[in-house]
CSV table of C-alpha atoms and ligand atoms in Angstrom, one decimal:
chain,number,residue,atom,x,y,z
A,1,UNK,CA,21.1,66.3,-8.0
A,2,UNK,CA,22.8,64.5,-5.1
A,3,UNK,CA,24.0,61.0,-6.2
A,4,UNK,CA,26.8,60.3,-3.7
A,5,UNK,CA,25.8,57.7,-1.2
A,6,UNK,CA,26.3,60.0,1.8
A,7,UNK,CA,24.1,62.7,0.2
A,8,UNK,CA,21.3,60.2,-0.5
A,9,UNK,CA,21.6,58.8,3.0
A,10,UNK,CA,21.5,62.3,4.5
A,11,UNK,CA,18.3,63.2,2.6
A,12,UNK,CA,16.5,60.2,3.8
A,13,UNK,CA,17.9,60.5,7.3
A,14,UNK,CA,16.4,64.1,7.4
A,15,UNK,CA,13.0,62.8,6.2
A,16,UNK,CA,13.1,64.0,2.6
A,17,UNK,CA,11.7,62.1,-0.3
A,18,UNK,CA,14.3,60.6,-2.7
A,19,UNK,CA,14.2,61.1,-6.5
A,20,UNK,CA,14.0,58.3,-9.0
A,21,UNK,CA,17.6,58.8,-9.9
A,22,UNK,CA,18.7,58.6,-6.2
A,23,UNK,CA,16.8,55.4,-5.7
A,24,UNK,CA,18.2,54.0,-8.9
A,25,UNK,CA,21.7,54.9,-7.7
A,26,UNK,CA,21.1,53.1,-4.4
A,27,UNK,CA,19.9,49.9,-6.1
A,28,UNK,CA,22.7,50.0,-8.6
A,29,UNK,CA,25.2,50.4,-5.8
A,30,UNK,CA,23.7,47.3,-4.1
A,31,UNK,CA,24.0,45.3,-7.4
A,32,UNK,CA,27.4,46.3,-8.7
A,33,UNK,CA,29.1,46.7,-5.3
A,34,UNK,CA,29.9,50.4,-5.7
A,35,UNK,CA,28.2,51.2,-2.4
A,36,UNK,CA,29.8,49.8,0.8
A,37,UNK,CA,27.6,47.5,2.9
A,38,UNK,CA,27.7,50.2,5.7
A,39,UNK,CA,26.3,52.8,3.3
A,40,UNK,CA,23.5,50.4,2.0
A,41,UNK,CA,22.7,49.5,5.6
A,42,UNK,CA,22.6,53.2,6.7
A,43,UNK,CA,20.1,54.0,4.0
A,44,UNK,CA,18.0,50.9,4.8
A,45,UNK,CA,17.8,52.1,8.4
A,46,UNK,CA,16.9,55.6,7.3
A,47,UNK,CA,14.1,54.2,5.1
A,48,UNK,CA,13.0,52.0,8.1
A,49,UNK,CA,12.6,55.1,10.3
A,50,UNK,CA,11.5,57.7,7.7
A,51,UNK,CA,9.4,55.5,5.4
A,52,UNK,CA,8.8,56.1,1.7
A,53,UNK,CA,6.0,57.6,-0.3
A,54,UNK,CA,4.0,55.3,-2.6
A,55,UNK,CA,5.9,56.9,-5.6
A,56,UNK,CA,9.3,56.2,-4.0
A,57,UNK,CA,8.2,52.6,-3.2
A,58,UNK,CA,7.2,52.1,-6.9
A,59,UNK,CA,10.6,53.5,-8.1
A,60,UNK,CA,12.4,51.2,-5.6
A,61,UNK,CA,10.4,48.2,-7.0
A,62,UNK,CA,11.2,49.2,-10.6
A,63,UNK,CA,14.9,49.6,-9.8
A,64,UNK,CA,14.9,46.2,-8.1
A,65,UNK,CA,13.3,44.5,-11.2
A,66,UNK,CA,15.7,46.3,-13.5
A,67,UNK,CA,18.7,45.2,-11.4
A,68,UNK,CA,18.4,41.9,-13.3
A,69,UNK,CA,16.5,40.5,-16.2
A,70,UNK,CA,12.7,39.9,-16.5
A,71,UNK,CA,11.8,36.3,-17.5
A,72,UNK,CA,10.8,36.3,-21.1
A,73,UNK,CA,7.6,34.4,-21.3
A,74,UNK,CA,6.4,36.2,-24.5
A,75,UNK,CA,6.2,32.8,-26.2
A,76,UNK,CA,3.7,31.6,-23.7
A,77,UNK,CA,0.3,32.4,-25.1
A,78,UNK,CA,-1.7,31.7,-21.9
A,79,UNK,CA,-2.3,34.4,-19.3
A,80,UNK,CA,0.4,34.2,-16.7
A,81,UNK,CA,-0.6,34.5,-13.1
A,82,UNK,CA,1.2,33.7,-9.8
A,83,UNK,CA,0.4,33.7,-6.1
A,84,UNK,CA,2.7,34.8,-3.3
A,85,UNK,CA,2.2,34.1,0.4
A,86,UNK,CA,3.9,36.2,3.1
A,87,UNK,CA,4.6,32.9,4.9
A,88,UNK,CA,3.1,30.9,7.7
A,89,UNK,CA,3.2,27.6,9.5
A,90,UNK,CA,1.9,24.6,7.6
A,91,UNK,CA,1.3,26.7,4.5
A,92,UNK,CA,1.8,24.2,1.7
A,93,UNK,CA,-0.7,25.8,-0.6
A,94,UNK,CA,1.6,26.7,-3.5
A,95,UNK,CA,2.5,23.0,-4.0
A,96,UNK,CA,-1.0,21.9,-5.1
A,97,UNK,CA,-2.4,25.3,-6.2
A,98,UNK,CA,0.1,25.8,-9.0
A,99,UNK,CA,-0.9,22.6,-10.9
A,100,UNK,CA,-4.6,23.2,-10.0
A,101,UNK,CA,-4.5,26.6,-11.7
A,102,UNK,CA,-2.4,25.3,-14.6
A,103,UNK,CA,-5.0,22.7,-15.6
A,104,UNK,CA,-7.7,25.5,-15.7
A,105,UNK,CA,-5.9,27.3,-18.6
A,106,UNK,CA,-3.6,29.8,-17.0
A,107,UNK,CA,0.2,29.5,-16.9
A,108,UNK,CA,1.9,29.6,-13.4
A,109,UNK,CA,5.5,30.7,-13.5
A,110,UNK,CA,6.2,30.3,-9.8
A,111,UNK,CA,9.5,31.4,-8.2
A,112,UNK,CA,9.4,30.6,-4.5
A,113,UNK,CA,11.6,30.9,-1.4
A,114,UNK,CA,13.1,28.8,1.3
A,115,UNK,CA,12.2,28.5,4.9
A,116,UNK,CA,13.6,31.0,7.4
A,117,UNK,CA,12.7,31.1,11.1
A,118,UNK,CA,9.5,29.4,12.2
A,119,UNK,CA,7.9,29.6,8.7
A,120,UNK,CA,8.3,27.0,6.0
A,121,UNK,CA,9.5,27.4,2.4
A,122,UNK,CA,8.0,26.0,-0.8
A,123,UNK,CA,11.4,25.0,-2.1
A,124,UNK,CA,12.3,22.9,0.9
A,125,UNK,CA,9.0,21.1,0.6
A,126,UNK,CA,9.6,20.4,-3.1
A,127,UNK,CA,13.0,19.1,-2.3
A,128,UNK,CA,11.6,16.4,0.0
A,129,UNK,CA,10.8,14.6,-3.3
A,130,UNK,CA,14.1,12.9,-4.2
A,131,UNK,CA,15.9,14.5,-7.1
A,132,UNK,CA,13.5,17.5,-7.5
A,133,UNK,CA,15.5,20.3,-9.0
A,134,UNK,CA,14.4,23.8,-7.9
A,135,UNK,CA,17.5,25.4,-9.6
A,136,UNK,CA,16.5,25.4,-13.2
A,137,UNK,CA,18.2,28.0,-15.3
A,138,UNK,CA,15.9,30.8,-16.3
A,139,UNK,CA,15.7,29.7,-19.9
A,140,UNK,CA,14.7,26.1,-18.9
A,141,UNK,CA,12.1,27.6,-16.5
A,142,UNK,CA,10.6,29.7,-19.3
A,143,UNK,CA,10.6,26.7,-21.6
A,144,UNK,CA,8.8,24.5,-19.0
A,145,UNK,CA,6.2,27.1,-18.4
A,146,UNK,CA,5.5,27.1,-22.2
A,147,UNK,CA,5.4,23.3,-22.3
A,148,UNK,CA,3.6,22.3,-19.1
A,149,UNK,CA,2.0,25.6,-18.1
A,150,UNK,CA,3.8,25.5,-14.7
A,151,UNK,CA,7.3,25.5,-13.3
A,152,UNK,CA,8.3,25.8,-9.6
A,153,UNK,CA,11.8,27.1,-8.9
A,154,UNK,CA,13.9,29.2,-6.6
A,155,UNK,CA,15.2,32.7,-7.3
A,156,UNK,CA,18.0,32.7,-9.9
A,157,UNK,CA,21.0,34.9,-10.0
A,158,UNK,CA,19.6,36.8,-13.0
A,159,UNK,CA,16.3,37.8,-11.3
A,160,UNK,CA,16.3,40.9,-9.0
A,161,UNK,CA,19.9,40.4,-7.8
A,162,UNK,CA,19.6,43.7,-5.8
A,163,UNK,CA,17.0,42.1,-3.6
A,164,UNK,CA,19.3,39.2,-2.7
A,165,UNK,CA,22.0,41.7,-1.4
A,166,UNK,CA,19.5,44.1,0.3
A,167,UNK,CA,17.5,41.3,1.9
A,168,UNK,CA,20.6,39.8,3.5
A,169,UNK,CA,21.6,43.2,4.8
A,170,UNK,CA,18.1,43.8,6.2
A,171,UNK,CA,18.2,40.4,7.9
A,172,UNK,CA,21.4,41.4,9.6
A,173,UNK,CA,20.4,45.0,10.5
A,174,UNK,CA,16.9,44.6,11.9
A,175,UNK,CA,15.3,46.4,8.9
A,176,UNK,CA,13.1,43.6,7.6
A,177,UNK,CA,9.8,44.9,9.1
A,178,UNK,CA,9.5,48.0,6.9
A,179,UNK,CA,6.5,48.1,4.5
A,180,UNK,CA,8.2,50.0,1.6
A,181,UNK,CA,11.2,47.6,1.7
A,182,UNK,CA,9.0,44.5,2.0
A,183,UNK,CA,6.9,45.7,-1.0
A,184,UNK,CA,9.9,46.4,-3.2
A,185,UNK,CA,11.4,43.1,-2.2
A,186,UNK,CA,8.3,41.0,-2.9
A,187,UNK,CA,7.1,42.8,-5.9
A,188,UNK,CA,10.6,43.2,-7.4
A,189,UNK,CA,11.0,39.5,-7.5
A,190,UNK,CA,7.4,38.6,-8.5
A,191,UNK,CA,7.2,41.1,-11.3
A,192,UNK,CA,10.6,39.9,-12.7
A,193,UNK,CA,8.8,36.5,-13.3
A,194,UNK,CA,7.1,38.1,-16.3
A,195,UNK,CA,3.6,37.6,-14.9
A,196,UNK,CA,0.4,39.3,-16.1
A,197,UNK,CA,-1.3,39.3,-12.6
A,198,UNK,CA,-0.6,38.3,-9.0
A,199,UNK,CA,-2.6,37.2,-6.0
A,200,UNK,CA,-1.1,37.7,-2.6
A,201,UNK,CA,-1.9,35.8,0.6
A,202,UNK,CA,-1.0,38.2,3.3
A,203,UNK,CA,-1.1,36.4,6.6
A,204,UNK,CA,-1.7,37.9,10.1
A,205,UNK,CA,-1.7,36.3,13.5
A,206,UNK,CA,0.7,34.4,15.9
A,207,UNK,CA,2.5,32.4,13.2
A,208,UNK,CA,2.7,35.2,10.6
A,209,UNK,CA,5.5,37.4,9.7
A,210,UNK,CA,3.2,40.4,10.3
A,211,UNK,CA,1.2,39.4,13.5
A,212,UNK,CA,-1.0,42.5,13.5
A,213,UNK,CA,-4.1,42.6,11.2
A,214,UNK,CA,-4.0,46.3,10.7
A,215,UNK,CA,-0.4,46.2,9.6
A,216,UNK,CA,-1.1,43.2,7.4
A,217,UNK,CA,-3.8,45.2,5.7
A,218,UNK,CA,-1.5,48.2,5.3
A,219,UNK,CA,1.1,45.9,3.6
A,220,UNK,CA,-1.6,44.3,1.4
A,221,UNK,CA,-2.8,47.8,0.2
A,222,UNK,CA,0.8,49.0,-0.4
A,223,UNK,CA,1.5,45.8,-2.5
A,224,UNK,CA,-1.7,46.4,-4.5
A,225,UNK,CA,-0.7,50.1,-5.0
A,226,UNK,CA,2.5,49.0,-6.7
A,227,UNK,CA,0.5,46.7,-9.0
A,228,UNK,CA,-1.7,49.6,-9.9
A,229,UNK,CA,1.4,51.8,-10.6
A,230,UNK,CA,2.9,49.2,-13.0
A,231,UNK,CA,-0.5,48.4,-14.6
A,232,UNK,CA,-0.6,44.8,-13.4
A,233,UNK,CA,-3.7,43.5,-11.6
A,234,UNK,CA,-2.9,42.5,-8.0
A,235,UNK,CA,-5.3,41.3,-5.4
A,236,UNK,CA,-4.6,40.3,-1.8
A,237,UNK,CA,-6.3,38.0,0.7
A,238,UNK,CA,-5.9,38.7,4.4
A,239,UNK,CA,-5.8,35.2,6.0
A,240,UNK,CA,-5.5,34.2,9.6
A,241,UNK,CA,-2.4,32.3,10.8
A,242,UNK,CA,-3.3,31.8,14.5
A,243,UNK,CA,-3.1,28.0,14.2
A,244,UNK,CA,-1.1,26.0,11.5
A,245,UNK,CA,-2.8,25.4,8.2
A,246,UNK,CA,-3.8,21.8,7.9
A,247,UNK,CA,-2.6,19.0,10.2
A,248,UNK,CA,1.1,18.8,9.2
A,249,UNK,CA,4.2,21.0,9.6
A,250,UNK,CA,7.5,19.8,8.1
A,251,UNK,CA,8.6,19.3,4.6
A,252,UNK,CA,7.9,15.7,3.6
A,253,UNK,CA,4.8,15.7,5.8
A,254,UNK,CA,3.4,18.8,4.1
A,255,UNK,CA,4.2,17.4,0.7
A,256,UNK,CA,2.2,14.3,1.5
A,257,UNK,CA,-0.7,16.5,2.8
A,258,UNK,CA,-0.5,18.6,-0.4
A,259,UNK,CA,-0.7,15.4,-2.5
A,260,UNK,CA,-3.7,14.5,-0.5
A,261,UNK,CA,-5.2,17.9,-1.5
A,262,UNK,CA,-4.7,17.0,-5.1
A,263,UNK,CA,-6.4,13.7,-4.5
A,264,UNK,CA,-9.5,15.5,-3.1
A,265,UNK,CA,-8.6,14.4,0.4
A,266,UNK,CA,-7.1,17.7,1.8
A,267,UNK,CA,-8.0,19.2,5.1
A,268,UNK,CA,-10.9,21.7,5.1
A,269,UNK,CA,-9.0,24.7,6.1
A,270,UNK,CA,-6.2,24.2,3.5
A,271,UNK,CA,-8.8,23.7,0.8
A,272,UNK,CA,-10.8,26.8,1.8
A,273,UNK,CA,-7.7,29.0,1.4
A,274,UNK,CA,-6.6,27.1,-1.7
A,275,UNK,CA,-10.0,27.5,-3.5
A,276,UNK,CA,-10.2,31.2,-2.5
A,277,UNK,CA,-6.7,32.0,-3.9
A,278,UNK,CA,-7.3,29.9,-7.0
A,279,UNK,CA,-10.6,31.7,-7.7
A,280,UNK,CA,-8.8,35.0,-7.6
A,281,UNK,CA,-6.0,33.7,-9.8
A,282,UNK,CA,-8.5,32.4,-12.5
A,283,UNK,CA,-10.5,35.7,-12.3
A,284,UNK,CA,-7.4,37.8,-12.8
A,285,UNK,CA,-6.2,35.6,-15.6
A,286,UNK,CA,-9.6,36.0,-17.3
A,287,UNK,CA,-10.1,32.2,-17.6
A,288,UNK,CA,-13.2,32.2,-15.4
A,289,UNK,CA,-15.9,34.9,-15.5
A,290,UNK,CA,-17.1,34.5,-11.9
A,291,UNK,CA,-15.7,33.1,-8.6
A,292,UNK,CA,-18.3,30.3,-8.6
A,293,UNK,CA,-17.2,29.2,-12.1
A,294,UNK,CA,-13.6,29.4,-11.1
A,295,UNK,CA,-14.2,27.2,-8.1
A,296,UNK,CA,-16.1,24.7,-10.3
A,297,UNK,CA,-13.1,24.5,-12.7
A,298,UNK,CA,-10.6,24.1,-9.9
A,299,UNK,CA,-12.8,21.3,-8.3
A,300,UNK,CA,-13.2,19.6,-11.6
A,301,UNK,CA,-9.4,19.5,-12.0
A,302,UNK,CA,-9.1,17.6,-8.8
A,303,UNK,CA,-12.1,15.3,-9.4
A,304,UNK,CA,-10.8,14.3,-12.8
A,305,UNK,CA,-7.2,13.7,-11.6
A,306,UNK,CA,-5.9,16.3,-14.0
A,307,UNK,CA,-4.3,18.5,-11.3
A,308,UNK,CA,-2.5,15.5,-9.7
A,309,UNK,CA,-1.3,14.4,-13.1
A,310,UNK,CA,0.0,17.9,-13.8
A,311,UNK,CA,1.9,17.9,-10.5
A,312,UNK,CA,3.4,14.5,-11.4
A,313,UNK,CA,4.4,15.9,-14.9
A,314,UNK,CA,6.2,18.8,-13.1
A,315,UNK,CA,8.0,16.4,-10.8
A,316,UNK,CA,9.2,14.3,-13.7
A,317,UNK,CA,10.2,17.4,-15.7
A,318,UNK,CA,12.2,18.7,-12.8
A,319,UNK,CA,14.0,15.5,-12.1
A,320,UNK,CA,12.0,14.3,-9.1
A,321,UNK,CA,11.1,10.7,-8.2
A,322,UNK,CA,7.4,10.5,-9.3
A,323,UNK,CA,6.9,7.3,-7.4
A,324,UNK,CA,6.8,9.5,-4.3
A,325,UNK,CA,3.8,11.3,-5.8
A,326,UNK,CA,2.1,8.0,-6.6
A,327,UNK,CA,2.9,6.6,-3.1
A,328,UNK,CA,3.7,9.4,-0.5
A,329,UNK,CA,4.7,6.7,2.0
A,330,UNK,CA,8.0,6.7,0.0
A,331,UNK,CA,8.7,10.3,1.0
A,332,UNK,CA,11.5,10.6,3.7
A,333,UNK,CA,10.4,9.3,7.1
A,334,UNK,CA,11.8,10.1,10.4
A,335,UNK,CA,13.3,7.4,12.7
A,336,UNK,CA,11.1,8.4,15.7
A,337,UNK,CA,7.4,9.0,15.5
A,338,UNK,CA,6.0,9.8,18.9
A,339,UNK,CA,2.5,10.9,19.8
A,340,UNK,CA,1.8,13.7,22.3
A,341,UNK,CA,-1.2,12.5,24.4
A,342,UNK,CA,-3.7,14.8,26.0
A,343,UNK,CA,-3.5,14.8,29.8
A,344,UNK,CA,-7.1,15.8,30.1
A,345,UNK,CA,-10.4,15.6,28.3
A,346,UNK,CA,-12.0,18.8,26.9
A,347,UNK,CA,-11.8,20.9,23.8
A,348,UNK,CA,-8.9,22.4,21.9
A,349,UNK,CA,-8.8,26.1,22.8
A,350,UNK,CA,-5.6,27.0,20.9
A,351,UNK,CA,-2.9,25.6,18.7
A,352,UNK,CA,-0.3,28.3,18.7
A,353,UNK,CA,1.2,28.5,15.2
A,354,UNK,CA,4.3,30.3,16.4
A,355,UNK,CA,5.1,27.6,19.0
A,356,UNK,CA,4.4,24.8,16.6
A,357,UNK,CA,6.6,26.5,14.0
A,358,UNK,CA,9.4,26.9,16.5
A,359,UNK,CA,9.0,23.2,17.6
A,360,UNK,CA,9.3,22.1,13.9
A,361,UNK,CA,12.3,24.4,13.4
A,362,UNK,CA,14.0,22.9,16.4
A,363,UNK,CA,13.5,19.4,14.9
A,364,UNK,CA,15.3,20.7,11.8
A,365,UNK,CA,12.3,21.3,9.5
A,366,UNK,CA,13.3,24.9,8.9
A,367,UNK,CA,16.3,27.2,9.4
A,368,UNK,CA,17.0,29.4,12.4
A,369,UNK,CA,19.7,31.0,10.2
A,370,UNK,CA,20.2,31.2,6.5
A,371,UNK,CA,22.5,28.3,5.5
A,372,UNK,CA,21.3,25.8,8.2
A,373,UNK,CA,20.7,22.3,6.9
A,374,UNK,CA,17.1,21.1,6.6
A,375,UNK,CA,15.9,17.6,7.6
A,376,UNK,CA,13.1,16.8,5.1
A,377,UNK,CA,11.6,14.0,7.3
A,378,UNK,CA,11.0,15.8,10.6
A,379,UNK,CA,8.1,17.8,11.8
A,380,UNK,CA,4.6,17.4,13.3
A,381,UNK,CA,1.6,15.6,12.0
A,382,UNK,CA,-1.9,14.7,13.1
A,383,UNK,CA,-2.3,18.2,14.7
A,384,UNK,CA,-5.6,18.8,16.3
A,385,UNK,CA,-7.6,21.9,15.3
A,386,UNK,CA,-9.1,24.6,17.5
A,387,UNK,CA,-12.6,23.6,18.7
A,388,UNK,CA,-12.1,19.9,18.4
A,389,UNK,CA,-13.2,17.6,21.3
A,390,UNK,CA,-10.5,15.4,22.8
A,391,UNK,CA,-10.6,12.7,25.5
A,392,UNK,CA,-7.8,12.1,28.0
A,393,UNK,CA,-5.1,10.1,26.3
A,394,UNK,CA,-6.1,11.2,22.8
A,395,UNK,CA,-3.3,12.1,20.4
A,396,UNK,CA,-2.9,15.9,20.1
A,397,UNK,CA,-0.1,15.5,17.5
A,398,UNK,CA,2.7,13.2,16.4
A,399,UNK,CA,6.3,14.4,16.5
A,400,UNK,CA,8.6,13.1,13.7
A,401,UNK,CA,12.2,13.3,14.8
A,402,UNK,CA,15.6,11.9,14.0
A,403,UNK,CA,17.2,12.8,17.4
A,404,UNK,CA,15.9,12.0,20.9
A,405,UNK,CA,17.1,15.3,22.5
A,406,UNK,CA,15.5,17.4,19.8
A,407,UNK,CA,12.3,15.4,20.1
A,408,UNK,CA,12.2,16.1,23.9
A,409,UNK,CA,12.7,19.9,23.2
A,410,UNK,CA,9.9,19.9,20.6
A,411,UNK,CA,7.6,18.1,23.0
A,412,UNK,CA,7.9,21.0,25.5
A,413,UNK,CA,7.0,23.6,22.8
A,414,UNK,CA,4.1,21.5,21.6
A,415,UNK,CA,2.7,20.9,25.1
A,416,UNK,CA,2.6,24.7,25.5
A,417,UNK,CA,1.2,25.3,22.0
A,418,UNK,CA,-1.8,23.1,22.3
A,419,UNK,CA,-4.2,24.2,25.1
A,420,UNK,CA,-7.2,22.1,26.2
A,421,UNK,CA,-10.0,23.7,28.1
A,422,UNK,CA,-13.6,23.0,29.2
A,423,UNK,CA,-15.2,24.9,26.4
A,424,UNK,CA,-14.3,24.9,22.6
A,425,UNK,CA,-11.9,27.6,21.4
A,426,UNK,CA,-13.1,29.6,18.5
A,427,UNK,CA,-10.8,29.7,15.5
A,428,UNK,CA,-10.5,33.2,13.9
A,429,UNK,CA,-12.2,33.5,10.6
A,430,UNK,CA,-9.7,32.1,8.1
A,431,UNK,CA,-10.3,34.5,5.2
A,432,UNK,CA,-10.7,37.9,6.7
A,433,UNK,CA,-11.0,40.0,3.6
A,434,UNK,CA,-10.2,40.0,-0.1
A,435,UNK,CA,-8.7,43.3,-1.1
A,436,UNK,CA,-9.0,44.2,-4.8
A,437,UNK,CA,-7.5,46.9,-7.0
A,438,UNK,CA,-10.7,48.9,-6.4
A,439,UNK,CA,-11.3,48.2,-2.7
A,440,UNK,CA,-9.8,51.6,-1.6
B,1,URA,N1,9.5,38.3,1.8
B,1,URA,C1,10.3,38.8,0.9
B,1,URA,O1,10.6,38.3,-0.2
B,1,URA,N2,10.8,40.0,1.1
B,1,URA,C2,10.6,40.7,2.3
B,1,URA,O2,11.1,41.8,2.5
B,1,URA,C3,9.8,40.1,3.2
B,1,URA,C4,9.2,38.8,3.0
């Protein structure tokens, strides 16, 4: 058996499948530092070009999970289910979906990520609430899931540490866009949460990490395959990310929109995806027998105020200022709030999610590089949606900025992003497909 790094790299370089031991040696080498970064990077590039079989991908996922600990949620009696999104622009769904599901009788142990590039991150949105602590130790996280049925934190050093190392190397070596590596990275972290089931929101389109629908489907199927191999039910929704979700992009702005969702005042597109994901979560958790009943339960949680109250409880438990939940106008506000007016009358033909995301990133709402500082107040609000009618002078969006030069740059991107024409544009179907364990 070849277990030296150069032998393992050579095998994959030559297009051969790796054994479980070889994959374990690679992941161990990433975790304990016994492989040099150039050896890890060389193997990542070989995997990028040569791919992995489903079995190799499952082993890589298992080794990633076993590089750290698995959250011990055995004391939590409720079924434990989570949702993961591959990321988009204006995707604030985790913030309100987690408490919505928790009040329906499933526990949601949610470990989320930060923004990178033009896409936002749940942790940055949560931190727009003053004092909100996303860095709970694992034991406190597990205890909160037991007590409240939901906790929202970032990855801890104990969970899937190999992924932290490998993801940073992939980011630096142009090996992110590789389905087996993405699968092991996402599923390695999610399965380390100690969940019973997982629902994935795999986005495609201009603002998505995977713009092409066929590739997004391939990724969704590969993720479900791992679930099947480890006997955990996993479902995936393919959703469009051509235009931003909702009418806001930026951390405090999206937090306010998410609170509006919990009050029953959320934008139609955000709620359509929220309910569809929530239905699948409740079905997989076994707390609703049909999608229609799941939707009823989710809607009842909003109508009764229970979901909003649960979110408030989470904010208090994690050290946040709950007054910002009661009155979102207390959330951070930018110094400059400038509308972009339509120069002509007509219909919205497109709102390019990528360009809106880049505009928000330029304002400081997300990071162009890991380590960049975030400004919670900045972003874009009042975004028009594809198909809407506008008159000359109408507001197409409002830019929230703390710097005049950055505001001017964002304006250029937003004027390009929002196209007005003589006929209404047609938004792509938001939910393209729900892929279940038995779809293939
Ligand atoms: N998100 C992850 O967590 N990992 C990837 O590889 C890609 C997206």
